[in-house]
Coordinates of C-alpha atoms and ligand atoms in Angstrom, one line a residue:
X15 CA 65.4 11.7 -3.2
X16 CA 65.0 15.0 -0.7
X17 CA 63.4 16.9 -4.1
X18 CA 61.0 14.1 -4.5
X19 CA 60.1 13.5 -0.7
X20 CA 58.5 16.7 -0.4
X21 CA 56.0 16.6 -2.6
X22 CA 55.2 13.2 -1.6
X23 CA 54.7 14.7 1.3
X24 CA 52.8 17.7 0.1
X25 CA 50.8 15.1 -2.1
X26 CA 50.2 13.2 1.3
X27 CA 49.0 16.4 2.3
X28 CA 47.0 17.4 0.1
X29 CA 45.4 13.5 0.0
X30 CA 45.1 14.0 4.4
X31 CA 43.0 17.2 3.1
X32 CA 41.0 16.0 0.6
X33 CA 40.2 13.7 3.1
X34 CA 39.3 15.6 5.9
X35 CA 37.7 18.1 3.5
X36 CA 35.5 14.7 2.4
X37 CA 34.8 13.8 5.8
X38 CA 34.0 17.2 6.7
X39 CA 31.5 18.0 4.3
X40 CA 29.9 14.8 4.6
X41 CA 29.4 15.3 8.4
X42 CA 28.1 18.6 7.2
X43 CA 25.7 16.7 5.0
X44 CA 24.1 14.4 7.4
X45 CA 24.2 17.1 10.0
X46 CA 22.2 19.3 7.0
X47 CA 20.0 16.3 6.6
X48 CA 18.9 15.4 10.5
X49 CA 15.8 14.8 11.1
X50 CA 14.3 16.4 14.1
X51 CA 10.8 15.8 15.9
X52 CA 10.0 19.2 16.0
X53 CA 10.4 20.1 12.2
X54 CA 10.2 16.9 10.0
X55 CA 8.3 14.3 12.0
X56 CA 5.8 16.0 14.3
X57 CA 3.9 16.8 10.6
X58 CA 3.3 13.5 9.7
X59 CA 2.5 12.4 13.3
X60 CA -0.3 15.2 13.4
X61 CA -1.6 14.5 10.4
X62 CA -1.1 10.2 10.1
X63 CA -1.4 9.4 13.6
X64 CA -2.8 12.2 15.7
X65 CA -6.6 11.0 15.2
X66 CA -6.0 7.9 17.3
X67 CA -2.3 8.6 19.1
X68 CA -3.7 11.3 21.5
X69 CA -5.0 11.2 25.0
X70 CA -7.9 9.7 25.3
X71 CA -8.3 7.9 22.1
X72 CA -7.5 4.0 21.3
X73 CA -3.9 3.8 21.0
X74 CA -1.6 3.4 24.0
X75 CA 0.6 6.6 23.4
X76 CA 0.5 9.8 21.7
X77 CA 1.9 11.0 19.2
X78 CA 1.4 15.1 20.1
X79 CA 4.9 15.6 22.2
X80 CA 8.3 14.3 21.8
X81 CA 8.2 13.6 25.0
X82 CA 5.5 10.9 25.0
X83 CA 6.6 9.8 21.6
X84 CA 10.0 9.5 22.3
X85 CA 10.0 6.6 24.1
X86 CA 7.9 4.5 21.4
X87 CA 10.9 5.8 18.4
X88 CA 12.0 1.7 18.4
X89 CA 8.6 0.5 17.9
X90 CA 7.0 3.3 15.8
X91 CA 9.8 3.1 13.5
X92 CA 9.1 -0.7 12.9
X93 CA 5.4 -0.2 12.7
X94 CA 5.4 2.3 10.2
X95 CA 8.0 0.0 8.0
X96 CA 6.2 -3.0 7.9
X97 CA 3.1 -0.9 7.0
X98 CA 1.3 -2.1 10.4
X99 CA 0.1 1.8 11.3
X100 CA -1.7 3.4 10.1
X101 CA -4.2 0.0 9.7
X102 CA -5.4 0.0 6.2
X103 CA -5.7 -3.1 4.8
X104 CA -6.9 -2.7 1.3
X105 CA -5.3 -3.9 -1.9
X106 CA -3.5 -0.8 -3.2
X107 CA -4.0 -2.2 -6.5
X108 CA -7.8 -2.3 -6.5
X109 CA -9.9 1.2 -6.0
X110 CA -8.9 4.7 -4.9
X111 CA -10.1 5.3 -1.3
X112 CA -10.6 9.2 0.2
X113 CA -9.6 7.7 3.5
X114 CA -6.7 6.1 2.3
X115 CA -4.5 5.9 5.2
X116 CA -1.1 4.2 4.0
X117 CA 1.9 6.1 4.3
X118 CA 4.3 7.5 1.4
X119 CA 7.4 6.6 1.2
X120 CA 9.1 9.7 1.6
X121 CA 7.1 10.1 5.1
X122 CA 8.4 6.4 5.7
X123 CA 12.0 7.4 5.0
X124 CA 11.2 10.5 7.0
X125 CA 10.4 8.7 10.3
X126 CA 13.4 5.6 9.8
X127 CA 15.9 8.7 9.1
X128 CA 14.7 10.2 12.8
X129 CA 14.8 6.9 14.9
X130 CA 18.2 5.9 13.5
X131 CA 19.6 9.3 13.6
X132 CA 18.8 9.3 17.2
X133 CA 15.2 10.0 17.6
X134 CA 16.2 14.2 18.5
X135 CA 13.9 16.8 19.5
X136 CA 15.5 19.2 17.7
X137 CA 14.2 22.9 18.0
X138 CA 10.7 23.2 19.7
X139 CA 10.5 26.5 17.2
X140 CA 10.2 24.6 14.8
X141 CA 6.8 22.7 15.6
X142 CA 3.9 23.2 13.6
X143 CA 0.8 24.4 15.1
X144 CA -0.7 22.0 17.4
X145 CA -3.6 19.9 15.5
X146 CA -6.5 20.8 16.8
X147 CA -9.4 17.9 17.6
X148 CA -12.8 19.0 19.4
X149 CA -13.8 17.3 23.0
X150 CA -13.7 13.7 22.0
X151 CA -16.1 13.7 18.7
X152 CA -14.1 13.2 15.3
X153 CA -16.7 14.7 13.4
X154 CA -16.9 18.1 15.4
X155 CA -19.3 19.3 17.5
X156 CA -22.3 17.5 17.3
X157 CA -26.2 19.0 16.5
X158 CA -27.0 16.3 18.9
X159 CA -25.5 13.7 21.0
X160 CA -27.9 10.3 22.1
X161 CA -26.5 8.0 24.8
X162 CA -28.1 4.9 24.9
X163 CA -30.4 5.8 28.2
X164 CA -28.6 3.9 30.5
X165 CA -25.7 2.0 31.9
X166 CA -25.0 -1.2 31.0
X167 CA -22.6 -3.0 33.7
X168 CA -20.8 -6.1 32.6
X169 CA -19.8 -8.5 35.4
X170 CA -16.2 -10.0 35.0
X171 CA -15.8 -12.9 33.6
X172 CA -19.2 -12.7 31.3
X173 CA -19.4 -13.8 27.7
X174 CA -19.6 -12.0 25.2
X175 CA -23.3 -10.5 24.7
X176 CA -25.2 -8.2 22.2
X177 CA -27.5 -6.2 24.4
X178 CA -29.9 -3.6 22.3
X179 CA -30.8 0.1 23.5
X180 CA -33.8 2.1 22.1
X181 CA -33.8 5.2 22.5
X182 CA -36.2 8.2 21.5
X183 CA -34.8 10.8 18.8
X184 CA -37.6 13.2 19.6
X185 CA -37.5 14.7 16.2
X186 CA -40.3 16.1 15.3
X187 CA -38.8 16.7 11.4
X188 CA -37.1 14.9 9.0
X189 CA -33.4 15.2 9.4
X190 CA -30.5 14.8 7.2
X191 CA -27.3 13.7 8.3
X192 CA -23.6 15.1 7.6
X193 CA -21.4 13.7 9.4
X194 CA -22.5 11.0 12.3
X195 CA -20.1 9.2 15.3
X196 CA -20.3 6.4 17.4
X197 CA -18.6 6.7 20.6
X198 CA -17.7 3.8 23.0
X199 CA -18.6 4.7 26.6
X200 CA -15.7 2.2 27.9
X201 CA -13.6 0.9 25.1
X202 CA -12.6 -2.0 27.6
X203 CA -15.4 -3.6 26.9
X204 CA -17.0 -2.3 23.7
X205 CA -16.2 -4.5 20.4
X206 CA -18.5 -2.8 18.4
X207 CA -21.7 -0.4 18.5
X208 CA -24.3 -0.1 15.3
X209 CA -26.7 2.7 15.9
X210 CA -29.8 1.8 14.1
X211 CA -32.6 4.3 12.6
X212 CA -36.3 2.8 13.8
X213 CA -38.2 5.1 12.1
X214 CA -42.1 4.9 13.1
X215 CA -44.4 2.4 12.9
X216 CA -44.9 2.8 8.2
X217 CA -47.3 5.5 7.2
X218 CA -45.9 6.2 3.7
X219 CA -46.6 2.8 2.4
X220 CA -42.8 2.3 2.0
X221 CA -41.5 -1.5 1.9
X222 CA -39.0 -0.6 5.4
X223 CA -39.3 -3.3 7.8
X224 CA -39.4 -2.5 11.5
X225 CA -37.8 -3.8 13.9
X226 CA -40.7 -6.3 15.2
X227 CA -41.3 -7.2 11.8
X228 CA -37.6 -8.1 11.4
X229 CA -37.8 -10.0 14.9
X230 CA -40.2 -11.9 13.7
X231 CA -38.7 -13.0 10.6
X232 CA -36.0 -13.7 12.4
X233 CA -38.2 -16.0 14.5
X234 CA -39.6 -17.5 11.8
X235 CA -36.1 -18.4 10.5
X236 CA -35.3 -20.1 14.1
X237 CA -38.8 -21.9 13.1
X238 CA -36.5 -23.4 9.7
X239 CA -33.8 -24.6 12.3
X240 CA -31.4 -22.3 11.4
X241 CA -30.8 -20.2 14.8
X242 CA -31.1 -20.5 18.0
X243 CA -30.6 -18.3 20.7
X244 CA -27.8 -18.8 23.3
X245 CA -28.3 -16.0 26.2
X246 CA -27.7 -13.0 24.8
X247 CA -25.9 -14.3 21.4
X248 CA -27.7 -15.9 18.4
X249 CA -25.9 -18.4 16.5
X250 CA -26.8 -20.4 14.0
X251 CA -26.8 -24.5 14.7
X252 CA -24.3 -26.6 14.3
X253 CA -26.5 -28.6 12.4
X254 CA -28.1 -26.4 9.9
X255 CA -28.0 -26.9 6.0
X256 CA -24.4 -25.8 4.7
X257 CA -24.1 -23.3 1.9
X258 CA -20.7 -22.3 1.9
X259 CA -21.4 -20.6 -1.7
X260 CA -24.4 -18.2 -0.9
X261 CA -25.1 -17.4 -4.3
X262 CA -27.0 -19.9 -5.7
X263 CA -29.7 -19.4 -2.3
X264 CA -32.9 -17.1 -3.3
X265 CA -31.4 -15.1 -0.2
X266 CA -27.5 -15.0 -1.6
X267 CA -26.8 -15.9 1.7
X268 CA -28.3 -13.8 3.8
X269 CA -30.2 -15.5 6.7
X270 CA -32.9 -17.8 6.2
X271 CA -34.9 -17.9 2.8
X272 CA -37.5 -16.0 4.6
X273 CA -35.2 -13.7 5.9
X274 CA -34.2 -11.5 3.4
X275 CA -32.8 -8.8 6.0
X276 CA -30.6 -10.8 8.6
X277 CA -27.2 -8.7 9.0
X278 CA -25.6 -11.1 11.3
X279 CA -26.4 -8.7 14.1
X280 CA -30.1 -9.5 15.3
X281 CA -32.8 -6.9 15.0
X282 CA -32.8 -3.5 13.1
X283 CA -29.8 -4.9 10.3
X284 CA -31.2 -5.4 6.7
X285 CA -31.4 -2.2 4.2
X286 CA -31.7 1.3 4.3
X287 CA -32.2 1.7 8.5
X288 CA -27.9 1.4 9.8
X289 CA -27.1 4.9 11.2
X290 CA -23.7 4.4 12.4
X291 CA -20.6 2.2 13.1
X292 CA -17.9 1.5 15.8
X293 CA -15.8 -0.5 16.1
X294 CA -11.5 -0.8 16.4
X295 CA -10.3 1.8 13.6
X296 CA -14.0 2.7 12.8
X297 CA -16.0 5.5 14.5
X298 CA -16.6 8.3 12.1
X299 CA -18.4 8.7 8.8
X300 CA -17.2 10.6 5.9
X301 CA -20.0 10.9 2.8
X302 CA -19.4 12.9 0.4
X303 CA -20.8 16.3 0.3
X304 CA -24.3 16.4 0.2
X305 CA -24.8 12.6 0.9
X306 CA -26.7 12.2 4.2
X307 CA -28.6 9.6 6.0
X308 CA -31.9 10.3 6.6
X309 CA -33.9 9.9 10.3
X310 CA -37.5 10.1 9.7
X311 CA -39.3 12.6 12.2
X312 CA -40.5 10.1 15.0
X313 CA -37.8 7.6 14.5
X314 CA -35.9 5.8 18.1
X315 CA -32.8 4.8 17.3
X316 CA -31.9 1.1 18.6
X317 CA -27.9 0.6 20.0
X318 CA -26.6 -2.7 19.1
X319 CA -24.4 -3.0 21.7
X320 CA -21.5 -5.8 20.9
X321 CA -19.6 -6.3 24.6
X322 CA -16.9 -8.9 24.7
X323 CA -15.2 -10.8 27.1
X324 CA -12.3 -10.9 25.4
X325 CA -11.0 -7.4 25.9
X326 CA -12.4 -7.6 29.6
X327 CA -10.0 -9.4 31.4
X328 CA -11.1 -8.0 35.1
X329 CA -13.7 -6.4 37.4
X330 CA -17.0 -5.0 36.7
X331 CA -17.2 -2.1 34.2
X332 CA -19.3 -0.1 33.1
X333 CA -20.9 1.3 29.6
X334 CA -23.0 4.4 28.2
X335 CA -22.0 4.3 24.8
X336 CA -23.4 7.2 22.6
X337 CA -23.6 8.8 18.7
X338 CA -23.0 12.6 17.6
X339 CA -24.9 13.6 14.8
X340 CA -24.2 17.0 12.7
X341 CA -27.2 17.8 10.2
X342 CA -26.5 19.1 6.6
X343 CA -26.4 22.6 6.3
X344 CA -27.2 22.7 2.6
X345 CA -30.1 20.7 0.5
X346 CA -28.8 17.3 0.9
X347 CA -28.9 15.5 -3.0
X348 CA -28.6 11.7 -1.8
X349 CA -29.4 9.6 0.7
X350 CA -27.5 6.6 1.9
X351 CA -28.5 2.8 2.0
X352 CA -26.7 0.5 3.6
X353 CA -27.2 -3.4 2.8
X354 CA -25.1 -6.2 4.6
X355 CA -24.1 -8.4 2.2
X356 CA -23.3 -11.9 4.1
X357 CA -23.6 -15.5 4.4
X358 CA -25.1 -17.2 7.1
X359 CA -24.9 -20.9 6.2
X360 CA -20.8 -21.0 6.0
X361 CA -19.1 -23.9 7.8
X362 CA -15.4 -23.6 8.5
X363 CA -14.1 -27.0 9.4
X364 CA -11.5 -27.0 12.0
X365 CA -8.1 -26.5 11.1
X366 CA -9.2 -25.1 7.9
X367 CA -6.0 -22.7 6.6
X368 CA -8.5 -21.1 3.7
X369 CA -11.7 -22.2 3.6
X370 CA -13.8 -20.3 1.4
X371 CA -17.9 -19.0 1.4
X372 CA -19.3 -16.5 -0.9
X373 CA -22.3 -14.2 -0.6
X374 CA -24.4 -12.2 -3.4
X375 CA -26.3 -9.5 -3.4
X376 CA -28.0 -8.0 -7.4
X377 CA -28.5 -3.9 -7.4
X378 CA -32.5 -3.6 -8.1
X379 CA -31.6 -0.1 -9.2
X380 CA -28.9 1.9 -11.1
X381 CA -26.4 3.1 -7.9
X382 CA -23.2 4.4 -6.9
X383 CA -21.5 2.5 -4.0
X384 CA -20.1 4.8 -1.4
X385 CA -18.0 2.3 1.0
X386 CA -17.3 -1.1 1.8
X387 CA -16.7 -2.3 5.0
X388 CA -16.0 -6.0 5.7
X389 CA -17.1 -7.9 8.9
X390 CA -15.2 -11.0 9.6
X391 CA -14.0 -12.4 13.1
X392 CA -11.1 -13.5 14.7
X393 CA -10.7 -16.1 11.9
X394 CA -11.1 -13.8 8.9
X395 CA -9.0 -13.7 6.5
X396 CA -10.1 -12.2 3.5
X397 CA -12.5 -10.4 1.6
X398 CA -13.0 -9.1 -1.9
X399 CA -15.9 -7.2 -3.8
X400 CA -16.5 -8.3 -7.5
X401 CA -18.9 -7.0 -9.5
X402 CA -20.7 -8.7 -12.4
X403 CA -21.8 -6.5 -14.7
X404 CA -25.3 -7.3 -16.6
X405 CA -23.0 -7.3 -19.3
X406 CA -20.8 -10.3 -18.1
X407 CA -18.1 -8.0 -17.6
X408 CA -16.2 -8.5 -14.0
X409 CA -14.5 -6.3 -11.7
X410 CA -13.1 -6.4 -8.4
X411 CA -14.0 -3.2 -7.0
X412 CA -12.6 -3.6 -3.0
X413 CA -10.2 -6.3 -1.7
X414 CA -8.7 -6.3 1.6
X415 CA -6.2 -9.4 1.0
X416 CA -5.0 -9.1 5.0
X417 CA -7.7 -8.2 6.8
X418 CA -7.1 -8.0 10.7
X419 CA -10.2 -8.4 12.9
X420 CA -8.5 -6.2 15.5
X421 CA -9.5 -3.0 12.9
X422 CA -12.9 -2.6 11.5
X423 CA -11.9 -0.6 8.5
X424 CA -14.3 1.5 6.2
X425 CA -13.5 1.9 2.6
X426 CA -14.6 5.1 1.4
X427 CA -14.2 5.1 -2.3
X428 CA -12.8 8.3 -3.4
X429 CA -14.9 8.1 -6.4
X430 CA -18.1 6.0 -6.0
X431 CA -18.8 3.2 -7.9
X432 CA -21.0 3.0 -10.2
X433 CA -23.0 -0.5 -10.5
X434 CA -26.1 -0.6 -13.0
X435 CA -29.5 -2.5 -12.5
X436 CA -29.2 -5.9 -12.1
X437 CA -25.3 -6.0 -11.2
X438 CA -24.7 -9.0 -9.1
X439 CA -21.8 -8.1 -6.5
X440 CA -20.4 -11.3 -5.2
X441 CA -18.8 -11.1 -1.6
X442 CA -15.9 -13.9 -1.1
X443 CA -14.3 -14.3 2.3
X444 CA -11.2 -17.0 3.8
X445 CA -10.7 -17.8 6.8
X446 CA -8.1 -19.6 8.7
X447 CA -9.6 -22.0 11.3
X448 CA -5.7 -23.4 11.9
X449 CA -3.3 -23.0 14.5
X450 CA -1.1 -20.9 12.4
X451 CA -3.4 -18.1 12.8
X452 CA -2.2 -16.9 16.2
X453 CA -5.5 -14.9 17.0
X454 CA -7.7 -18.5 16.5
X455 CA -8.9 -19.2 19.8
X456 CA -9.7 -22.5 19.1
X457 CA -8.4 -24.5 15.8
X458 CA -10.2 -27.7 16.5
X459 CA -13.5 -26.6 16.1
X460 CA -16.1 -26.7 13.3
X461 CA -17.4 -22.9 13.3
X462 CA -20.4 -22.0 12.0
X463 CA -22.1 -17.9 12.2
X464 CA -22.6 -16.6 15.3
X465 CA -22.4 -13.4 17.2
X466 CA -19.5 -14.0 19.6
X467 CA -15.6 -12.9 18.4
X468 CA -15.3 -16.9 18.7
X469 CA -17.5 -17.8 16.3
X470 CA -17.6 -16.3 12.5
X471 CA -19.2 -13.4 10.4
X472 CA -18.9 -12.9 6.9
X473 CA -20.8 -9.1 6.1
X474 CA -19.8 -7.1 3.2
X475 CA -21.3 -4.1 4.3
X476 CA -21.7 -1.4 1.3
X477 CA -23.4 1.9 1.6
X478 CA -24.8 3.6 -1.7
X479 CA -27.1 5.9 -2.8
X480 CA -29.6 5.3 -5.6
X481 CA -28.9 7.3 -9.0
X482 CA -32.9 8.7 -9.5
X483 CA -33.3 10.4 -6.2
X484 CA -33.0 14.1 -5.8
X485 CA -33.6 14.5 -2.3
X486 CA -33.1 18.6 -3.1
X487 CA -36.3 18.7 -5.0
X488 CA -38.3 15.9 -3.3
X489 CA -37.9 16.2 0.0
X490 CA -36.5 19.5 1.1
X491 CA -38.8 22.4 -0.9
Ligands
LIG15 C1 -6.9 4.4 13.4 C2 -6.2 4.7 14.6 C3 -4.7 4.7 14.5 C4 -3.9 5.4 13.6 C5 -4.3 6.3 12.5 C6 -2.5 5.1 14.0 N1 -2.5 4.3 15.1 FE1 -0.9 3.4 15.9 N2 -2.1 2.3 17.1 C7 -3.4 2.4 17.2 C8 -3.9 1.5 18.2 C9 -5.4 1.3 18.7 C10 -2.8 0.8 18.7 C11 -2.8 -0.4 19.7 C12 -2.9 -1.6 18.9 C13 -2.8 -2.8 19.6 O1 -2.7 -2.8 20.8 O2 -2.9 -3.9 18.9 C14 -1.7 1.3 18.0 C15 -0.4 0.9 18.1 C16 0.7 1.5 17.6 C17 2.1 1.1 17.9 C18 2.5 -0.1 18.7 C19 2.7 0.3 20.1 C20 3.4 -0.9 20.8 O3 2.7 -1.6 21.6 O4 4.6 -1.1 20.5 C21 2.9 2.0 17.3 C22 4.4 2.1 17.3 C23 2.0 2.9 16.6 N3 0.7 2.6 16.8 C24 2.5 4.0 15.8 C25 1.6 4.7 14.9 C26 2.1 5.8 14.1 C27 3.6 6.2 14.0 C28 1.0 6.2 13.4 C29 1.0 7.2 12.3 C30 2.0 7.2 11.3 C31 -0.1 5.5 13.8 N4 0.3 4.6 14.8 C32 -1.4 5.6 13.4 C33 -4.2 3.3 16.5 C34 -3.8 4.0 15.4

């Protein structure tokens, strides 16, 4: 028995050490594998989050320091599970976007492996250089900045208005633009900005409306009983003919049938004239190289100011809302158009979980669509892109299956699209008018379009360029 106890107790040994030795080497392994702040995660923060997580900007913390991340670790690492942040709504499935903004996995992993392993600095050697962002403008420093000319005060407690700015470019040149930024003055109040180009009154015998002549189209469509005008908001009547399928109407949907340019936004929408977007999630643009948007020497450029109510809960504030512009530096080869694609005869009957409306639009040329960015309200739900080829051939070519009206994404497709003469692209939106969608302020009502948050859009914005021009050989000698 004593022979054969000892090496069952050497074996019991040797089992305590092989034990220990395991436990050992896999303490070593996860101490091998912690993830720090200052080496694994502070990458993917500058990079992911940095644009909007930094002071001044929209989100409530940064993401710069561990010390003002630190104490967000709980809620970051749910965020970035569920996919919630970065916002990018798109269909992963459907296009390839250059702005794409989702996550991979690994950085996923990356960021749960930190929070549950303790959220830890770890060595402040190990940071990478600090990201580096110029005074406030996305885009860089701007050729020129325009403010709007004045401020604009909002009285608490006001509704929701659309107030419109002209202002002078002074530009006694053509100029071609890069890279362009809308900037809220007081993001308190600010929903959205559109920066229009008013070029002057038509001397090249193009077909560009102006402003007035939109206005007045506009009016004549109130004439048709369509809209009417409710302080600062137009809306269109409760009563006016329904369409919820757009596509059939001479118009595809948007505004009246003698309104050919109505972009749910009042003056200065319709083709070819939109300069620039803000709006939650939206403030710079990103063409491709050489692609520009071009402001005709002479041209004002007219603020479309969307102020709500809804993200001013108290006292008086104030706004000066402005754009950045940077001018191409080399021969531009395209310009960009942008056309609204929308419906304004949609009715969304209350409590409606999914209630459908389409819009068309039909390329009159051979182009290349550059983004997609859809407009819906508090009730939208979704919104897909399909194109109809002359050919009978179909493809979606954007869907954003979730969209949130709290972002105003852009699309940039990461390889245009091309869309031949005569393409129809058919714009379908849902909404949910029920109670189950928790941002609905009010599930009981019949909505119709109108400019407020609380009543509905449907815009399928699209920039493209047109495949004949050569700007580099036309317009710049
Ligand atoms: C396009 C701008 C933008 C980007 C990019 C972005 N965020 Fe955000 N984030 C915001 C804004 C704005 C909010 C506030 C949203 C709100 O209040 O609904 C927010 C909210 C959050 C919150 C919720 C805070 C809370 O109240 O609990 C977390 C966590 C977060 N972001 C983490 C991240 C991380 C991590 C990244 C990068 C991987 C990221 N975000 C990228 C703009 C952005």
């Amino acid at each position: 028995m004593k022979i054969l106890r000892l090496p069952m107790i050497v074996l019991a040994c040797v089992v305590c050490a092989a034990l220990l030795a395991l436990q050992a080497s896999q303490a070593s392994g996860k101490s091998a594998k912690t993830v720090t702040f200052s080496k694994e995660v502070a990458p993917i923060f500058n990079k992911n989050c940095a644009n909007c997580h930094r002071p001044g900007e929209a989100a409530p913390f940064s993401t710069l320091t561990y010390k003002d991340a630190r104490p967000w670790a709980k809620s970051i690492r749910q965020q970035v599970m569920n996919r919630t942040m970065p916002p990018w709504h798109a269909d992963p499935h459907v296009g390839q976007w250059a702005n794409d903004a989702r996550l991979s996995q690994k950085d996923i992993d990356t960021i749960v492996a930190w929070v549950d392993g303790g959220a830890l600095e770890g060595n402040p050697k190990d940071l990478p250089p600090a990201p580096k962002f110029s005074e406030g403008w996305a885009i860089g420093k701007p050729d020129v900045i325009l403010d709007m000319g004045k401020d604009y005060v909002m009285k608490p407690g006001s509704p929701d208005e659309i107030q419109y700015f002209t202002v002078e470019t002074n530009f006694t040149e053509d100029k071609y633009v890069q890279f362009v930024e809308a900037r809220p003055g007081n993001r308190q109040i600010v929903h959205h900005i559109i920066a229009f180009i008013q070029p002057p009154p038509k001397t090249d015998g193009s077909k560009q409306l102006s402003p007035e002549e939109r206005r007045k189209m506009r009016e004549a469509a109130m004439r048709d009983n369509i809209f009417y005008q409710d302080g600062f908001l137009t809306k269109v009547k409760a009563d006016a003919p329904v369409y919820d399928n757009a596509c059939d109407l001479p118009s595809g949907g948007n505004g009246s049938k003698r309104d050919g340019s109505g972009d749910g936004g009042g003056e200065g929408g319709g083709s070819s004239t939109l300069l620039a977007g803000y709006a939650p999630g939206k403030n710079q643009e990103i063409w491709p190289a050489g692609t520009v948007k071009k402001i005709p020497a002479g041209s004002k450029i007219v603020f479309q100011l969307h102020y709500s109510a809804f993200l001013n809960p108290t006292g008086e504030l104030k706004d000066r809302s402005s754009i950045g512009m940077i001018f191409a530096k080399n021969p531009p080869d395209r310009e960009l158009k942008t056309h609204p694609i929308g419906n304004h005869y949609f009715k969304i009957p209350a409590g409606a979980e999914n209630h459908k409306a389409t819009a068309c639009w039909t390329a009159p040329e051979d182009l290349h669509i550059v983004t997609f960015m859809p407009h819906l309200h508090m009730r939208g739900k979704s919104m897909e892109f399909k194109a109809i080829y002359p050919d009978g051939r179909t493809e979606v070519i954007c869907n954003v299956p979730k969209y949130d009206f709290n972002w105003q994404l852009v699309y940039y497709a990461k390889k245009p699209v091309a869309v031949p003469k005569g393409t129809k692209i058919l714009v379908t939106t849902t909404w949910d008018n029920s109670s189950k969608n928790k941002f609905n302020p009010d599930p009981t009502k019949d909505i119709r379009w109108g400019d407020p948050t609380y009543e509905e859009m449907t815009i399928g914005w699209i920039d493209y360029t047109l495949d004949k021009q050569n700007l580099k050989t036309t317009a710049m000698k």
